[in-house]
Amino acid sequence: MPSSLYESSLPAFLRGFASLDAILERGRAFADEQGITHDALLNARLIADMAPLTAQIQRCSDTARNAAVRIGQVEGVAMPDTETSFDELQARIAATVAFLEAVPAKSFEGREEASVTLPTPNGEMRFTARDYVQGFALPNFYFHLTMAYALLRMKGVPLGKLDYLGGGR
């Protein structure tokens, strides 16, 4: 039996958010132990024109919520990008998880071929719902999750692959 869009997306997002919450907590603890300001981690970038750690978390949240809204046709929740602390980022993760957990699996049923239009600064991208999940939403989510992990590692936070995958210390 083929996997449903719900089964192939929402559990992956939820697992990713569990990892993201844990690595943020490790980042906070590391900063506190090492006497590093939280801002030094929260505003970290690999290069000047890259979005900082805070934005990486916000994009993970946006991607997962928008997938549920676009495919499951559920009412979205606004989350302005105003987080500037570990507490605020972790609260956003918790709110995103609560939103995703409330999305009924039934809302994704039969939506594989539904049209999804993604507005971009350069126009629109059009997908079937299946292609949107597989070719945009999941890769985009993991890109930003990976960037968050990489930014914390770059700043010295002792994280390993298992932390990223959700089975860390």
C-alpha positions as YAML, in Angstrom:
chain: A
units: angstrom
residues:
- id: 1
  name: MET
  ca: [0.00, 0.00, 0.00]
- id: 2
  name: PRO
  ca: [1.48, 3.39, -0.92]
- id: 3
  name: SER
  ca: [2.31, 5.77, 1.87]
- id: 4
  name: SER
  ca: [-0.06, 8.68, 2.33]
- id: 5
  name: LEU
  ca: [1.06, 12.28, 2.10]
- id: 6
  name: TYR
  ca: [0.20, 12.67, 5.76]
- id: 7
  name: GLU
  ca: [2.33, 9.67, 6.78]
- id: 8
  name: SER
  ca: [5.26, 10.84, 4.67]
- id: 9
  name: SER
  ca: [5.26, 14.42, 5.91]
- id: 10
  name: LEU
  ca: [3.79, 15.21, 9.31]
- id: 11
  name: PRO
  ca: [5.62, 12.51, 11.31]
- id: 12
  name: ALA
  ca: [8.89, 13.60, 9.64]
- id: 13
  name: PHE
  ca: [8.23, 17.21, 10.60]
- id: 14
  name: LEU
  ca: [7.37, 16.23, 14.17]
- id: 15
  name: ARG
  ca: [10.52, 14.14, 14.55]
- id: 16
  name: GLY
  ca: [12.57, 17.00, 13.09]
- id: 17
  name: PHE
  ca: [11.09, 19.44, 15.59]
- id: 18
  name: ALA
  ca: [11.94, 17.11, 18.48]
- id: 19
  name: SER
  ca: [15.55, 17.11, 17.27]
- id: 20
  name: LEU
  ca: [15.54, 20.85, 16.68]
- id: 21
  name: ASP
  ca: [14.20, 21.56, 20.16]
- id: 22
  name: ALA
  ca: [16.86, 19.30, 21.69]
- id: 23
  name: ILE
  ca: [19.75, 20.83, 19.75]
- id: 24
  name: LEU
  ca: [18.57, 24.33, 20.66]
- id: 25
  name: GLU
  ca: [18.54, 23.31, 24.31]
- id: 26
  name: ARG
  ca: [22.07, 21.95, 23.92]
- id: 27
  name: GLY
  ca: [23.08, 25.25, 22.31]
- id: 28
  name: ARG
  ca: [21.63, 27.22, 25.21]
- id: 29
  name: ALA
  ca: [23.37, 25.03, 27.78]
- id: 30
  name: PHE
  ca: [26.67, 25.26, 25.91]
- id: 31
  name: ALA
  ca: [26.47, 29.06, 25.75]
- id: 32
  name: ASP
  ca: [25.73, 29.24, 29.47]
- id: 33
  name: GLU
  ca: [28.55, 26.83, 30.37]
- id: 34
  name: GLN
  ca: [31.08, 28.61, 28.17]
- id: 35
  name: GLY
  ca: [30.05, 32.17, 29.05]
- id: 36
  name: ILE
  ca: [28.99, 32.86, 25.45]
- id: 37
  name: THR
  ca: [26.12, 35.28, 24.93]
- id: 38
  name: HIS
  ca: [22.96, 33.70, 23.60]
- id: 39
  name: ASP
  ca: [22.96, 36.31, 20.82]
- id: 40
  name: ALA
  ca: [26.29, 34.96, 19.56]
- id: 41
  name: LEU
  ca: [24.53, 31.69, 18.76]
- id: 42
  name: LEU
  ca: [21.10, 33.03, 17.82]
- id: 43
  name: ASN
  ca: [22.56, 35.47, 15.29]
- id: 44
  name: ALA
  ca: [25.15, 33.03, 13.90]
- id: 45
  name: ARG
  ca: [25.54, 32.84, 10.11]
- id: 46
  name: LEU
  ca: [27.89, 30.86, 7.92]
- id: 47
  name: ILE
  ca: [28.29, 33.89, 5.65]
- id: 48
  name: ALA
  ca: [27.05, 37.48, 5.81]
- id: 49
  name: ASP
  ca: [24.18, 37.12, 3.33]
- id: 50
  name: MET
  ca: [22.78, 34.02, 5.05]
- id: 51
  name: ALA
  ca: [19.80, 34.11, 7.40]
- id: 52
  name: PRO
  ca: [20.77, 33.63, 11.08]
- id: 53
  name: LEU
  ca: [19.92, 30.71, 13.35]
- id: 54
  name: THR
  ca: [16.66, 32.34, 14.44]
- id: 55
  name: ALA
  ca: [15.44, 32.47, 10.83]
- id: 56
  name: GLN
  ca: [16.40, 28.84, 10.23]
- id: 57
  name: ILE
  ca: [14.01, 27.80, 13.02]
- id: 58
  name: GLN
  ca: [11.31, 30.14, 11.69]
- id: 59
  name: ARG
  ca: [11.63, 28.64, 8.17]
- id: 60
  name: CYS
  ca: [11.31, 25.11, 9.57]
- id: 61
  name: SER
  ca: [8.12, 26.20, 11.29]
- id: 62
  name: ASP
  ca: [6.75, 27.99, 8.22]
- id: 63
  name: THR
  ca: [7.48, 25.08, 5.91]
- id: 64
  name: ALA
  ca: [5.78, 22.48, 8.08]
- id: 65
  name: ARG
  ca: [2.74, 24.63, 8.86]
- id: 66
  name: ASN
  ca: [2.31, 25.71, 5.24]
- id: 67
  name: ALA
  ca: [2.46, 22.11, 4.04]
- id: 68
  name: ALA
  ca: [-0.41, 21.23, 6.39]
- id: 69
  name: VAL
  ca: [-2.40, 24.27, 5.26]
- id: 70
  name: ARG
  ca: [-1.77, 23.82, 1.53]
- id: 71
  name: ILE
  ca: [-2.41, 20.09, 1.44]
- id: 72
  name: GLY
  ca: [-4.76, 19.47, 4.34]
- id: 73
  name: GLN
  ca: [-6.75, 22.63, 3.70]
- id: 74
  name: VAL
  ca: [-6.78, 23.45, 7.40]
- id: 75
  name: GLU
  ca: [-6.86, 26.94, 8.86]
- id: 76
  name: GLY
  ca: [-3.36, 28.29, 9.35]
- id: 77
  name: VAL
  ca: [-2.04, 30.11, 12.38]
- id: 78
  name: ALA
  ca: [-0.01, 33.28, 12.10]
- id: 79
  name: MET
  ca: [3.46, 33.21, 13.58]
- id: 80
  name: PRO
  ca: [5.29, 36.48, 13.03]
- id: 81
  name: ASP
  ca: [9.06, 36.15, 12.89]
- id: 82
  name: THR
  ca: [9.83, 38.01, 16.10]
- id: 83
  name: GLU
  ca: [11.73, 35.40, 18.12]
- id: 84
  name: THR
  ca: [15.00, 36.64, 19.58]
- id: 85
  name: SER
  ca: [15.70, 34.12, 22.37]
- id: 86
  name: PHE
  ca: [16.00, 30.40, 22.92]
- id: 87
  name: ASP
  ca: [12.79, 30.49, 24.97]
- id: 88
  name: GLU
  ca: [10.89, 32.21, 22.15]
- id: 89
  name: LEU
  ca: [12.25, 29.83, 19.51]
- id: 90
  name: GLN
  ca: [11.37, 26.81, 21.62]
- id: 91
  name: ALA
  ca: [7.89, 28.24, 22.21]
- id: 92
  name: ARG
  ca: [7.49, 28.59, 18.44]
- id: 93
  name: ILE
  ca: [8.55, 24.98, 17.99]
- id: 94
  name: ALA
  ca: [6.04, 23.90, 20.63]
- id: 95
  name: ALA
  ca: [3.26, 25.94, 18.97]
- id: 96
  name: THR
  ca: [4.14, 24.48, 15.57]
- id: 97
  name: VAL
  ca: [4.11, 20.95, 16.96]
- id: 98
  name: ALA
  ca: [0.72, 21.56, 18.63]
- id: 99
  name: PHE
  ca: [-0.64, 22.88, 15.33]
- id: 100
  name: LEU
  ca: [0.66, 19.87, 13.37]
- id: 101
  name: GLU
  ca: [-0.63, 17.40, 15.95]
- id: 102
  name: ALA
  ca: [-4.12, 18.89, 15.55]
- id: 103
  name: VAL
  ca: [-4.15, 18.36, 11.76]
- id: 104
  name: PRO
  ca: [-6.40, 15.40, 11.00]
- id: 105
  name: ALA
  ca: [-4.82, 12.72, 8.81]
- id: 106
  name: LYS
  ca: [-8.13, 12.53, 6.99]
- id: 107
  name: SER
  ca: [-7.60, 16.09, 5.66]
- id: 108
  name: PHE
  ca: [-4.72, 14.76, 3.51]
- id: 109
  name: GLU
  ca: [-6.70, 11.82, 2.06]
- id: 110
  name: GLY
  ca: [-7.04, 11.85, -1.69]
- id: 111
  name: ARG
  ca: [-5.05, 15.07, -2.05]
- id: 112
  name: GLU
  ca: [-2.00, 13.61, -3.85]
- id: 113
  name: GLU
  ca: [-2.90, 15.20, -7.19]
- id: 114
  name: ALA
  ca: [-4.34, 18.43, -5.74]
- id: 115
  name: SER
  ca: [-2.81, 21.61, -7.10]
- id: 116
  name: VAL
  ca: [-0.46, 23.50, -4.80]
- id: 117
  name: THR
  ca: [0.71, 26.98, -5.74]
- id: 118
  name: LEU
  ca: [3.69, 28.38, -3.90]
- id: 119
  name: PRO
  ca: [4.14, 32.14, -4.18]
- id: 120
  name: THR
  ca: [7.77, 33.23, -4.52]
- id: 121
  name: PRO
  ca: [9.43, 36.62, -5.01]
- id: 122
  name: ASN
  ca: [9.96, 35.69, -8.68]
- id: 123
  name: GLY
  ca: [6.45, 34.43, -9.41]
- id: 124
  name: GLU
  ca: [4.73, 31.18, -8.55]
- id: 125
  name: MET
  ca: [5.77, 27.56, -8.40]
- id: 126
  name: ARG
  ca: [3.07, 25.00, -9.14]
- id: 127
  name: PHE
  ca: [3.07, 21.42, -7.90]
- id: 128
  name: THR
  ca: [0.81, 18.49, -7.29]
- id: 129
  name: ALA
  ca: [0.51, 17.96, -3.56]
- id: 130
  name: ARG
  ca: [2.67, 14.83, -3.82]
- id: 131
  name: ASP
  ca: [5.40, 16.69, -5.70]
- id: 132
  name: TYR
  ca: [5.16, 19.61, -3.28]
- id: 133
  name: VAL
  ca: [5.78, 17.33, -0.28]
- id: 134
  name: GLN
  ca: [8.52, 15.27, -1.89]
- id: 135
  name: GLY
  ca: [10.22, 17.97, -3.96]
- id: 136
  name: PHE
  ca: [9.82, 21.11, -1.88]
- id: 137
  name: ALA
  ca: [8.37, 20.89, 1.64]
- id: 138
  name: LEU
  ca: [10.50, 18.05, 3.02]
- id: 139
  name: PRO
  ca: [13.75, 19.14, 1.33]
- id: 140
  name: ASN
  ca: [13.20, 22.75, 2.44]
- id: 141
  name: PHE
  ca: [12.42, 21.68, 6.01]
- id: 142
  name: TYR
  ca: [15.54, 19.52, 6.20]
- id: 143
  name: PHE
  ca: [17.68, 22.23, 4.61]
- id: 144
  name: HIS
  ca: [16.80, 24.69, 7.39]
- id: 145
  name: LEU
  ca: [17.07, 22.02, 10.10]
- id: 146
  name: THR
  ca: [20.52, 21.14, 8.78]
- id: 147
  name: MET
  ca: [21.54, 24.80, 8.73]
- id: 148
  name: ALA
  ca: [20.45, 25.21, 12.36]
- id: 149
  name: TYR
  ca: [22.53, 22.17, 13.32]
- id: 150
  name: ALA
  ca: [25.52, 23.43, 11.28]
- id: 151
  name: LEU
  ca: [25.38, 26.91, 12.80]
- id: 152
  name: LEU
  ca: [25.43, 25.52, 16.33]
- id: 153
  name: ARG
  ca: [28.27, 23.12, 15.44]
- id: 154
  name: MET
  ca: [30.22, 26.00, 13.89]
- id: 155
  name: LYS
  ca: [29.92, 27.84, 17.21]
- id: 156
  name: GLY
  ca: [31.33, 24.82, 19.06]
- id: 157
  name: VAL
  ca: [28.18, 23.21, 20.43]
- id: 158
  name: PRO
  ca: [29.06, 19.53, 20.94]
- id: 159
  name: LEU
  ca: [26.50, 17.90, 18.68]
- id: 160
  name: GLY
  ca: [26.75, 14.77, 16.60]
- id: 161
  name: LYS
  ca: [24.80, 13.09, 13.84]
- id: 162
  name: LEU
  ca: [22.58, 11.27, 16.33]
- id: 163
  name: ASP
  ca: [21.53, 14.64, 17.79]
- id: 164
  name: TYR
  ca: [20.42, 15.70, 14.32]
- id: 165
  name: LEU
  ca: [18.65, 12.39, 13.71]
- id: 166
  name: GLY
  ca: [16.87, 12.54, 17.05]
- id: 167
  name: GLY
  ca: [18.70, 9.91, 19.04]
- id: 168
  name: GLY
  ca: [21.36, 12.06, 20.68]
- id: 169
  name: ARG
  ca: [22.67, 12.14, 24.20]
...
